[in-house]
Short mmCIF file of C-alpha atoms in Angstrom, two decimals:
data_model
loop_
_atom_site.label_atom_id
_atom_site.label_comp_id
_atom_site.label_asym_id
_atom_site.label_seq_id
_atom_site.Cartn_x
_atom_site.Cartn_y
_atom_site.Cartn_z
CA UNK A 1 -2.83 -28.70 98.60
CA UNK A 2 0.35 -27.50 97.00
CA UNK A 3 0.86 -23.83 96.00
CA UNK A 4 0.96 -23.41 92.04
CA UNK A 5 3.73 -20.28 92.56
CA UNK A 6 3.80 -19.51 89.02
CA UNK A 7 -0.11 -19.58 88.55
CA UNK A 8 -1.45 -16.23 87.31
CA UNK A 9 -5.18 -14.93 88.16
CA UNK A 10 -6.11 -16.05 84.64
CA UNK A 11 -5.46 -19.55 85.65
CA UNK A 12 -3.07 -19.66 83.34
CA UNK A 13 0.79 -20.45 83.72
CA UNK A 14 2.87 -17.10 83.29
CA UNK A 15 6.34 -19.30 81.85
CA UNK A 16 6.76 -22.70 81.26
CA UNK A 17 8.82 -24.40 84.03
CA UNK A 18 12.05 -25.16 82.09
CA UNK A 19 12.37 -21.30 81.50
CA UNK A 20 12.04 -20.91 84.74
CA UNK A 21 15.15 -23.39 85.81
CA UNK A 22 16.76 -21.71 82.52
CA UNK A 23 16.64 -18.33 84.35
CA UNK A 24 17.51 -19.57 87.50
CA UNK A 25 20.60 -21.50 86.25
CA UNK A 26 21.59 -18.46 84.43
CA UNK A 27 21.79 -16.70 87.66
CA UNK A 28 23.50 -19.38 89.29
CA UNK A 29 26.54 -19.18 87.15
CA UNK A 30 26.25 -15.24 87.82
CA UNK A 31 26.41 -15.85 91.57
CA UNK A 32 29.19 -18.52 90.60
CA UNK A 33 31.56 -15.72 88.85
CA UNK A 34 31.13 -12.94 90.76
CA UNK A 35 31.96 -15.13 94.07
CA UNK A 36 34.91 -16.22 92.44
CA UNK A 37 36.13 -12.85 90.46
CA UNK A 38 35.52 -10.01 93.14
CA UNK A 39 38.96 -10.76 94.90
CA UNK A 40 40.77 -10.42 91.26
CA UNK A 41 39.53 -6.87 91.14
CA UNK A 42 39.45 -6.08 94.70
CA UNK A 43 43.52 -7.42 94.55
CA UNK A 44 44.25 -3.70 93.24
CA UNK A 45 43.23 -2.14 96.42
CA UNK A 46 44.44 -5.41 98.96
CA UNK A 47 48.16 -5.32 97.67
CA UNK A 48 50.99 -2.92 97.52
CA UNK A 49 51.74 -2.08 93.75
CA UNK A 50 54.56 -2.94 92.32
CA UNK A 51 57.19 -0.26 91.47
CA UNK A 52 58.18 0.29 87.84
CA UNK A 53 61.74 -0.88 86.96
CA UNK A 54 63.98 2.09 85.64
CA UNK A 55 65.10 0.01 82.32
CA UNK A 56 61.25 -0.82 81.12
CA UNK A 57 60.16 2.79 81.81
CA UNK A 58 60.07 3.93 78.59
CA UNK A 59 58.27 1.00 77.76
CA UNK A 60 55.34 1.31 80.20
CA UNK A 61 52.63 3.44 79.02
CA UNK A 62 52.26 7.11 80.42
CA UNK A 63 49.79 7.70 83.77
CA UNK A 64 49.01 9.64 86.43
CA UNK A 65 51.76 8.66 88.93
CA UNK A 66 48.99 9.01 91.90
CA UNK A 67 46.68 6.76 90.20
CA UNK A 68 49.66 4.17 89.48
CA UNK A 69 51.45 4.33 93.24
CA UNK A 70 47.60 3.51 94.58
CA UNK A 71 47.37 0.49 96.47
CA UNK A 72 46.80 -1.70 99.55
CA UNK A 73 49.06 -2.24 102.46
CA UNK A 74 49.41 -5.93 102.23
CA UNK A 75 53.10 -6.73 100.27
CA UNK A 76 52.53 -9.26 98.17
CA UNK A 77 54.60 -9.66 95.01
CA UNK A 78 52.92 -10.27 91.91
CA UNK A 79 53.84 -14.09 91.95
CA UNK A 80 52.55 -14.44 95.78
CA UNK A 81 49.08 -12.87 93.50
CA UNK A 82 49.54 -15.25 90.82
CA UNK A 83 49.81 -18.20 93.13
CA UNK A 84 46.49 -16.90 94.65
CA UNK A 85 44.61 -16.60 91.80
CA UNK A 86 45.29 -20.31 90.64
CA UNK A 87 44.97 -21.64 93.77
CA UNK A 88 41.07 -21.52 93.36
CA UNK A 89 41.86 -24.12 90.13
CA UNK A 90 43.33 -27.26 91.75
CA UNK A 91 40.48 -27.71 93.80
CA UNK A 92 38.08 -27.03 90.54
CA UNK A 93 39.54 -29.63 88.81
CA UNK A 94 39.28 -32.36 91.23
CA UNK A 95 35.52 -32.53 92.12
CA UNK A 96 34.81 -32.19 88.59
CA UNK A 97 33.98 -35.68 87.47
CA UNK A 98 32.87 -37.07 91.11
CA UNK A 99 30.20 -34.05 91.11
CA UNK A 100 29.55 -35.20 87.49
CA UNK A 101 29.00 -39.04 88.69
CA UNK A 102 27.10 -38.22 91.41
CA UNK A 103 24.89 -35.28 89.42
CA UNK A 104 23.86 -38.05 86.68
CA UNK A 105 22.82 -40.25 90.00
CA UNK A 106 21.06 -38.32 92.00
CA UNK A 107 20.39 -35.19 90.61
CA UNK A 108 21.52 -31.91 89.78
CA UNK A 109 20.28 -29.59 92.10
CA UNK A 110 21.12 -30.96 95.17
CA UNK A 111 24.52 -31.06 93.90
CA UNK A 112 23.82 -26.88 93.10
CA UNK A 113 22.63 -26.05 96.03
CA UNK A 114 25.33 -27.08 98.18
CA UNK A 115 27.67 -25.81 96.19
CA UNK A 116 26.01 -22.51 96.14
CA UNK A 117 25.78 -22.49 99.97
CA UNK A 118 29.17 -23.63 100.65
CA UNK A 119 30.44 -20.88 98.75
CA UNK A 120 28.38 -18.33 100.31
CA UNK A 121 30.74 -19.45 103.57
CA UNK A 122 33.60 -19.48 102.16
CA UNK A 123 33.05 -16.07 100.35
CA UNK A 124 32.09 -14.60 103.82
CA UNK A 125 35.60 -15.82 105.28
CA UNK A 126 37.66 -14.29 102.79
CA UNK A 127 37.87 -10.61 104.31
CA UNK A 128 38.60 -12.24 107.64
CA UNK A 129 41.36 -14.36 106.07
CA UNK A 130 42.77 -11.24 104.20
CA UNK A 131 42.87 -8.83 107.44
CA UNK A 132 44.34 -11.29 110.10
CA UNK A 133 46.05 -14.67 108.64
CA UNK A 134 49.08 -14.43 106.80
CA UNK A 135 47.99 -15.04 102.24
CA UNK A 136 48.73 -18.32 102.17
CA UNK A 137 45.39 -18.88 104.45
CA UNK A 138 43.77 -17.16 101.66
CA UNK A 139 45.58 -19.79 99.26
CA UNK A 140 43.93 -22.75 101.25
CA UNK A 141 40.79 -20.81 101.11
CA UNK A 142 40.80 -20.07 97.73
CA UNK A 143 41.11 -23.79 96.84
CA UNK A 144 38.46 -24.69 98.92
CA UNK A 145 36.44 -22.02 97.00
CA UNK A 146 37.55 -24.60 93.65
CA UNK A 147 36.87 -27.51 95.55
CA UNK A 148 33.14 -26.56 96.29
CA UNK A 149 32.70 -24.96 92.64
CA UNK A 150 34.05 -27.61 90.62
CA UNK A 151 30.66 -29.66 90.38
CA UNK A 152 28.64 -26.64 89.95
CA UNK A 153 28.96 -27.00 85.72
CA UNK A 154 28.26 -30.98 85.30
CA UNK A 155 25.17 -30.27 87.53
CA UNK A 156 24.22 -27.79 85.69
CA UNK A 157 24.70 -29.88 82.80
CA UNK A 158 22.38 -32.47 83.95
CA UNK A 159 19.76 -30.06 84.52
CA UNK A 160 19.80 -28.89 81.07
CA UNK A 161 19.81 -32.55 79.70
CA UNK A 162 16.36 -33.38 81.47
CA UNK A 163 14.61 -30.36 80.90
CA UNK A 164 15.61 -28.73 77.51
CA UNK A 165 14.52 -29.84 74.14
CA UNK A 166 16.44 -30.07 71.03
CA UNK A 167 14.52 -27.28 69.39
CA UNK A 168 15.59 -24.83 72.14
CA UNK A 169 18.74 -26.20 72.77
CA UNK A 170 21.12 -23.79 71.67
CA UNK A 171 19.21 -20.50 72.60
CA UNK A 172 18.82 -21.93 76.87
CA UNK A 173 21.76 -23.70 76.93
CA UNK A 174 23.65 -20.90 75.53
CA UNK A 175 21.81 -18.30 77.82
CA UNK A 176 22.18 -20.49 81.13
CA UNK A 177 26.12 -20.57 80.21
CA UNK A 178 26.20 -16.98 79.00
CA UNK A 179 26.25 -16.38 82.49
CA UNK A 180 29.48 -16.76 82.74
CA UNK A 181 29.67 -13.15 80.73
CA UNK A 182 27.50 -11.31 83.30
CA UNK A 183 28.96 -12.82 86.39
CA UNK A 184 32.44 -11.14 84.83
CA UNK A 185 30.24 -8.21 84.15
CA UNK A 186 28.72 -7.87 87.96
CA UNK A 187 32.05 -9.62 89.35
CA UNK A 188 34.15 -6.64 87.89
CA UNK A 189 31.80 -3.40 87.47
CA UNK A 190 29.78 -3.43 90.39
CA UNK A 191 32.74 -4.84 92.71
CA UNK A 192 34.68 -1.91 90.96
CA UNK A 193 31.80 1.19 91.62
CA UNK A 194 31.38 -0.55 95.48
CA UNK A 195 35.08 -0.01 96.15
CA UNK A 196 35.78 2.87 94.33
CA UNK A 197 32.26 4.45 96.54
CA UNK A 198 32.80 3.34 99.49
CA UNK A 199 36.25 3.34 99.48
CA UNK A 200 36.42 -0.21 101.25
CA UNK A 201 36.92 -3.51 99.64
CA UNK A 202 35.86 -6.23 102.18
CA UNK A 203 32.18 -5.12 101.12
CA UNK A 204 32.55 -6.58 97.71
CA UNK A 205 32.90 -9.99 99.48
CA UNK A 206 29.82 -9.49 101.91
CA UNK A 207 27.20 -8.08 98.87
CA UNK A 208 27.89 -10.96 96.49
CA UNK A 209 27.73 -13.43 99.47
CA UNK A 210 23.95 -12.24 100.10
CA UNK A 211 22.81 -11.90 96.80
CA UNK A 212 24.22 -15.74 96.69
CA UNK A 213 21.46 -16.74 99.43
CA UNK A 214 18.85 -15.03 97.73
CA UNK A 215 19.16 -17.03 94.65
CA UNK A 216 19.51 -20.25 97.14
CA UNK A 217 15.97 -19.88 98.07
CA UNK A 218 14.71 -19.26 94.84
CA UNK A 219 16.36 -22.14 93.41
CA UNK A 220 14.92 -24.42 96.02
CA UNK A 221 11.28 -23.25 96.05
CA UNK A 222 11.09 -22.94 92.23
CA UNK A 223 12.92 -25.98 90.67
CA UNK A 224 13.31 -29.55 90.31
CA UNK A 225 15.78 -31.97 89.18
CA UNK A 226 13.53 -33.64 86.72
CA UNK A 227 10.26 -33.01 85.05
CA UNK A 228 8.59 -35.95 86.76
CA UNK A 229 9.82 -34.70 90.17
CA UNK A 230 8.06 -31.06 89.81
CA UNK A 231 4.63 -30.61 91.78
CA UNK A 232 3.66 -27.61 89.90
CA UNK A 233 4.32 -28.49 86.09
CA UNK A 234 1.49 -28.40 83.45
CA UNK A 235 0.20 -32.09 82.26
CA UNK A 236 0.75 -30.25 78.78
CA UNK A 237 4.50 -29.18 79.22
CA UNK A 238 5.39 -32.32 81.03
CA UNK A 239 4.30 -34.87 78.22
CA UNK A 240 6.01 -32.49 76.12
CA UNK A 241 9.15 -33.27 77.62
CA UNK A 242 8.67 -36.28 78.09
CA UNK A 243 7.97 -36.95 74.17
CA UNK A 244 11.13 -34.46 72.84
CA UNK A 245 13.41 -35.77 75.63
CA UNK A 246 12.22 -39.00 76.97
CA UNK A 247 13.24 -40.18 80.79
CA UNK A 248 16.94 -39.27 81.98
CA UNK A 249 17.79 -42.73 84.03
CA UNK A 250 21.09 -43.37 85.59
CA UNK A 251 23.25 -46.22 84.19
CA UNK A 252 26.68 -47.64 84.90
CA UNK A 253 28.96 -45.03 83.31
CA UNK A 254 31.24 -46.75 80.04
CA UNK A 255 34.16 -45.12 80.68
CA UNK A 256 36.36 -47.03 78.10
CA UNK A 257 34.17 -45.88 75.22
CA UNK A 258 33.60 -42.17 76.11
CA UNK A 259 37.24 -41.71 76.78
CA UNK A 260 38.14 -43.34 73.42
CA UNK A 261 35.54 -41.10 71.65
CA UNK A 262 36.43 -39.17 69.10
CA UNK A 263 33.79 -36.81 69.39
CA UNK A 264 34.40 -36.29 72.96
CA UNK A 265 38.07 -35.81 72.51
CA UNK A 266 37.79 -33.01 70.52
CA UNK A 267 35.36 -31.55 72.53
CA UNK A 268 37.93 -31.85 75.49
CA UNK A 269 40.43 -29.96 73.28
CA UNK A 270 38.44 -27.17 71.65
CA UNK A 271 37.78 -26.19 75.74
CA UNK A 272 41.02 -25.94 76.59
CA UNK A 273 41.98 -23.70 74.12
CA UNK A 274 39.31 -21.82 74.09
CA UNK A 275 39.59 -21.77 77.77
CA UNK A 276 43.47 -19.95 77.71
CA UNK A 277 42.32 -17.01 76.29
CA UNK A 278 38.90 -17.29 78.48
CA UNK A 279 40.91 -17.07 81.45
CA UNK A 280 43.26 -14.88 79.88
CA UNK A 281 40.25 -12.24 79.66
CA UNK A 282 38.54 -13.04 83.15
CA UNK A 283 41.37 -13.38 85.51
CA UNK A 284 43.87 -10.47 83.97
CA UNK A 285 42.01 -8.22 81.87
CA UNK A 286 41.96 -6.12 85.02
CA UNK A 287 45.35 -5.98 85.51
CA UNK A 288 45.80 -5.04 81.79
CA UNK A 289 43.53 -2.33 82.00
CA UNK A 290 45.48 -1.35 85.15
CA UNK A 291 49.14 -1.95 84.42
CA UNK A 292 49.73 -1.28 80.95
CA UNK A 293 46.79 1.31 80.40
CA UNK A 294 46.49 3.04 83.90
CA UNK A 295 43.24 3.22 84.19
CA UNK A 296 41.93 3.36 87.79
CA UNK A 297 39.53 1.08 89.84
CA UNK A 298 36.73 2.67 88.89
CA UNK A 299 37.46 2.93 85.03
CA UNK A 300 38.86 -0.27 85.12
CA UNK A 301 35.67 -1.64 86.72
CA UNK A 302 33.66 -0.02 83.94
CA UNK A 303 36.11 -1.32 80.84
CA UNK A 304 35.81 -4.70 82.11
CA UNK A 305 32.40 -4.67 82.59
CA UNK A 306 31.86 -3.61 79.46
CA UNK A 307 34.05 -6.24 77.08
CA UNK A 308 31.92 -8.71 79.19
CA UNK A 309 28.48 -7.21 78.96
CA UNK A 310 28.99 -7.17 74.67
CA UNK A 311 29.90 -10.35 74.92
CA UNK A 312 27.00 -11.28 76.74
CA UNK A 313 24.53 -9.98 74.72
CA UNK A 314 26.32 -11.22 71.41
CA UNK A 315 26.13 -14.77 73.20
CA UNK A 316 22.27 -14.95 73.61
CA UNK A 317 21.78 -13.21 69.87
CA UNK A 318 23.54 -16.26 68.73
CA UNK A 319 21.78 -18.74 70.46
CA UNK A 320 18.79 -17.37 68.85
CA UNK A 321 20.45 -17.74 65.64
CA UNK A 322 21.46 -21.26 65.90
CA UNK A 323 17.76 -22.40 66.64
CA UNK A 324 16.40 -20.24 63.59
CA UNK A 325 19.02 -22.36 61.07
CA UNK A 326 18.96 -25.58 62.81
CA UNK A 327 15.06 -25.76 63.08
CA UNK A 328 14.88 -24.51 59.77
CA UNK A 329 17.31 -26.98 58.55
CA UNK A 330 19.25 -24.22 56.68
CA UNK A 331 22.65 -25.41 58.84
CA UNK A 332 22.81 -29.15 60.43
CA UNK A 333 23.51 -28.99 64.18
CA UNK A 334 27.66 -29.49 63.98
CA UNK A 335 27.67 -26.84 60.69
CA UNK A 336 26.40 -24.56 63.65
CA UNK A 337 28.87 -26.18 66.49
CA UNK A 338 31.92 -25.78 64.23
CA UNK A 339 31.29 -22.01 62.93
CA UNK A 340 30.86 -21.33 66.10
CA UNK A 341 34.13 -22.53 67.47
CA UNK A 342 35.85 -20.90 64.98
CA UNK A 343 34.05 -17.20 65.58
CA UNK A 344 34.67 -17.57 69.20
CA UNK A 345 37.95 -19.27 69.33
CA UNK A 346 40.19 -17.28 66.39
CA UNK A 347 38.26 -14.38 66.64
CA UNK A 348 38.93 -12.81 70.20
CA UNK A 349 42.79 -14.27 69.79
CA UNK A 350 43.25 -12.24 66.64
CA UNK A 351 41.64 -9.27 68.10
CA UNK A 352 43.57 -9.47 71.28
CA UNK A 353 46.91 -9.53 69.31
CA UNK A 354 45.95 -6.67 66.92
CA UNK A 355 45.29 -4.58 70.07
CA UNK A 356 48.80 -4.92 71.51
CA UNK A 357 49.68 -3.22 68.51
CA UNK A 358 48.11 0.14 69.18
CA UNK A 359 50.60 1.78 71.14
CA UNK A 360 49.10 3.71 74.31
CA UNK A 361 46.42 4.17 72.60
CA UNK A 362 43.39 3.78 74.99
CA UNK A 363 41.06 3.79 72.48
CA UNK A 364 41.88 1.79 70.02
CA UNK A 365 43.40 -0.72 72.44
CA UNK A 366 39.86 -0.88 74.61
CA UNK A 367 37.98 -0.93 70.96
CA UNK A 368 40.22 -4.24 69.45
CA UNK A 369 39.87 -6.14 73.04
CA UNK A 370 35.93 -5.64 73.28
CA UNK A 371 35.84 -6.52 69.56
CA UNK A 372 37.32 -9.42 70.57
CA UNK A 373 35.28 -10.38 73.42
CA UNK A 374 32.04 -9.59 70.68
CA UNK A 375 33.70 -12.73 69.01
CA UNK A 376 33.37 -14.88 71.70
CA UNK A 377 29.81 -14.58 71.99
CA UNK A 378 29.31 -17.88 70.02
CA UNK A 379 31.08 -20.40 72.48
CA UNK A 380 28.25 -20.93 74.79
CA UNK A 381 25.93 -21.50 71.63
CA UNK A 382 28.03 -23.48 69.89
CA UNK A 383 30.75 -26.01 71.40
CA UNK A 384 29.76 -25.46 75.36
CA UNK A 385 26.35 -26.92 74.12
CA UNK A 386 27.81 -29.86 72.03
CA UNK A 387 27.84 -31.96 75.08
CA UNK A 388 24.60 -31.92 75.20
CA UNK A 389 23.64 -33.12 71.21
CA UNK A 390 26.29 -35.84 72.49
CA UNK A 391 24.96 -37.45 75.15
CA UNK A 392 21.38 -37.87 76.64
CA UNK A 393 22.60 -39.94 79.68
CA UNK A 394 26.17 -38.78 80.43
CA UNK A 395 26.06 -35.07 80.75
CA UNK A 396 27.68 -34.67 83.49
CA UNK A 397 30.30 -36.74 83.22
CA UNK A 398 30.80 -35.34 79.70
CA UNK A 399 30.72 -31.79 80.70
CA UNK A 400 33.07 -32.44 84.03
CA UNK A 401 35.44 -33.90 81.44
CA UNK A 402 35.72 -31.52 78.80
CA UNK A 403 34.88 -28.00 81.43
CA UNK A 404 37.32 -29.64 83.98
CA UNK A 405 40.37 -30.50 81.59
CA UNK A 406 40.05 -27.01 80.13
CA UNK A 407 40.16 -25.35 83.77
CA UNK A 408 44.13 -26.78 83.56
CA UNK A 409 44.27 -23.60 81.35
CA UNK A 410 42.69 -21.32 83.85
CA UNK A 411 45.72 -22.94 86.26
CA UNK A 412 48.41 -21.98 83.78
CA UNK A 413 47.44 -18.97 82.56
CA UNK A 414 47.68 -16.23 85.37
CA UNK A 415 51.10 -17.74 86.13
CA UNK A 416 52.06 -17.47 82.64
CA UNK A 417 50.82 -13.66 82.84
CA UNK A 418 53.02 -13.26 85.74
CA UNK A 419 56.13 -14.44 84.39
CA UNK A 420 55.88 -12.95 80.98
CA UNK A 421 54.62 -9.93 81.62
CA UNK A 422 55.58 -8.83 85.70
CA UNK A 423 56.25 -5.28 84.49
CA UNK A 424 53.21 -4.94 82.44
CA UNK A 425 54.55 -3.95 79.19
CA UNK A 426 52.67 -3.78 76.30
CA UNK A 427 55.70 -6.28 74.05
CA UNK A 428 55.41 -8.55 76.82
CA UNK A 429 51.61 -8.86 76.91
CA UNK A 430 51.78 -9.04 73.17
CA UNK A 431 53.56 -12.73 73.76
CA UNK A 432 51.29 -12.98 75.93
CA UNK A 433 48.37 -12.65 73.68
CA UNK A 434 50.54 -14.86 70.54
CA UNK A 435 51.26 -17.39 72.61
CA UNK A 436 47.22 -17.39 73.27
CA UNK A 437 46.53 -17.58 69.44
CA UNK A 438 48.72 -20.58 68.62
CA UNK A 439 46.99 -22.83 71.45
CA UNK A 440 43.18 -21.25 70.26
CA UNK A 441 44.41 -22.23 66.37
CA UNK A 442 45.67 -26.02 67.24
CA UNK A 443 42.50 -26.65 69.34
CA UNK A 444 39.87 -25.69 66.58
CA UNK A 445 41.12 -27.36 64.32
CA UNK A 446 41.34 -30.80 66.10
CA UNK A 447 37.22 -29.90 66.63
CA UNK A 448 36.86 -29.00 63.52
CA UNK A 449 37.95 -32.04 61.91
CA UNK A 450 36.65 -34.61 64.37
CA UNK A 451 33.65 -32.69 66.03
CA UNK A 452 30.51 -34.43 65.81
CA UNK A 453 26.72 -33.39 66.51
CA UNK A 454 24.94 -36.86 66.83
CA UNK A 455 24.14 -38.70 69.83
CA UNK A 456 27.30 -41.14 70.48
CA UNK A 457 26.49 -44.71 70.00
CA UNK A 458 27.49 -45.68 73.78
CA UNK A 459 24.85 -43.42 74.97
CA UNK A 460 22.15 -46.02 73.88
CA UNK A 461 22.72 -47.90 76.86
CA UNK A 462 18.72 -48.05 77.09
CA UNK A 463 19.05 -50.61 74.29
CA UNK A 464 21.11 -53.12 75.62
#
């Protein structure tokens, strides 16, 4: 006789099942980010720093010279870092839609798990890489780290499409994707406070890798790809499911028509853009925080984890939100999708611009950018869930579409950083930062005007 783990001595269930996959999906995406981001903080102690030209002196804001000279011993210039930070991108891209296709087959969480466990490895590897191959090892590595990750999201995706209800949508969708806030939260402060304590930065790589394989045998003793597949799940919660929901089945995918949707379409483009300042924030708010306002790893650890952490909590608030309206009828489903974008779109572009502006200012500058990230609270809530009000069928391949094309931005950006601003000036990040609001502008709009909230005619295929 199986072993109801979630039965309580009441003989009563303590959560229903599908906030128990919530939860654990959450902290998948956790595991996910801080995998991927401890090397982007633990780059400050790995390489040499780079010395600040006499003619942009005066530009560059004041420090302690200690804290600024700190460093690694390995000398790699910052476009040797910039070429290993978007190495891990490539890879993501190009599993994206066959981890999609095969997710909306067979199943998301065999698709999870081995990309959870693969990255565990690979995560493990990376000190050895670092200490005894030359960095473009780490380069290969790093885009095997993408190649594994890239169908973590559409799996995800089809997770969330069998076992969470329209009514509860947008506060578990938006909390499983929210992780993406604490991962940079964990990824950045507790990598930072590990480093900065134990003055040695391969540990970063080995805690994150265990914590990973902790969650592994959660996920696998706890969850199930499908309602119907789960031995422990309540006759009561089950029919529920299966009367909000109805059975996820696998059909043959109709490319032509989601590809010439205009729902879709937008959806692609409102990622990307929101994605550029996204990756803006995760991959070189660090380095802001350490070139241009010289704080050290341990501040910049806590600054980071911060803007993140706000933005985390903001994110689930507004989940919350968007049920109460939508349930309530007050706002239709896209009113909610579309206010959303906008919030988290224009808002943390403006706000990133306005703290540019500031001068040295610590203060002020810290204040605008975690304004900023307060703004983007609402993406996860809003157009990260639209896939979902979509398509019933297709989630995968949807979300491997629209996540994967906007990971092109998470390519281009930390090169972009690199070449516009390689002496970490505050004028040149502020074209960095403009050049961030004109692409977040153009893409909200095109969602704005051709968003939509319905369920896409070519996901019927049940009816044919």
């Amino acid at each position: 006789m199986a072993i109801k783990i979630l039965y309580c001595v009441y003989g009563k269930f303590v959560l229903n099942h599908r906030y128990v996959l919530t939860l654990m999906l959450f902290l998948s995406v956790v595991c996910f980010y801080s995998m991927r981001l401890c090397l982007h903080i633990a780059l400050t102690k790995i390489a040499m720093p780079t010395p600040v030209k006499k003619e942009v002196q005066e530009e560059v804001c004041p420090g302690n010279n200690t804290q600024i000279l700190e460093g690694g011993s390995y000398n790699w210039s910052e476009k040797d870092q910039g070429i290993i930070l978007l190495s891990f991108f490539p890879g993501y891209i190009l599993t994206h839609v066959p981890g999609g296709l095969l997710a909306d087959k067979i199943g998301g969480k065999p698709i999870l798990s081995t990309c959870v466990i693969v990255s565990v490895l690979v995560t493990f590897l990376t000190p050895v890489v670092i200490m005894n191959l030359h960095w473009a090892f780490l380069v290969v590595l790093r885009f095997i780290l993408g190649i594994v990750q890239g169908p973590s999201f559409p799996a995800i995706a089809t997770l969330l499409a069998a076992w969470v209800p329209r009514q509860e949508r947008s506060t578990l969708v938006g909390l499983v994707f929210s992780g993406v806030f604490l991962g940079s939260v964990t990824g950045n402060l507790v990598s930072g406070l590990l480093m900065a304590h134990l003055k040695s930065w391969p540990v970063v790589f080995y805690a994150w890798g265990i914590i990973s394989v902790f969650w592994c045998v959660g996920f696998q003793v706890l969850c199930y790809s499908r309602p119907s597949l789960h031995p422990y799940i309540t006759d009561e919660e089950k029919e529920y499911l299966e009367r909000e929901i109805g059975p996820v089945k696998s059909f043959k995918t109709p490319w032509k028509a989601i590809l010439t949707d205009s729902a879709v379409l937008s959806l692609i483009i409102i990622q990307a853009g929101h994605d550029w300042i996204t990756y803006t924030f995760i991959v070189d708010l660090p380095k802001f925080f350490n070139d241009v306002l010289k704080l050290d790893i341990g501040y910049t650890g806590m600054a980071t984890a911060i803007s993140f952490g706000l933005m985390w909590i903001f994110s689930i608030i507004c989940g919350w939100i968007s049920d109460f309206l939508i349930n309530r009828e007050i706002m239709t489903i896209i009113q909610m999708r579309k206010l959303y974008g906008i919030i988290s779109s224009l808002g943390p572009c403006l706000c990133s611009v306005l703290a540019t502006y500031m001068g040295c200012n610590q203060v002020l500058v810290i204040t605008w950018l975690w304004i900023g990230m307060i703004l983007m609270g609402p993406w996860f809530p809003g157009p990260k869930v639209n896939n979902l009000d979509i398509t019933l069928h297709f989630t995968g391949i949807v979300m491997a579409l629209s996540n994967g094309t906007g990971v092109l931005s998470g390519i281009i950006t930390p090169y972009l950083v690199a070449v516009i601003a390689p002496d970490g000036t505050l004028r040149q990040w502020q074209l960095v930062f403009w050049v961030s609001f004109i692409v977040c502008t153009a893409s909200t709009v095109v969602f704005v005007v051709w968003g939509s909230g319905t369920r896409s005619k070519w996901d019927y295929v049940e009816d044919e």
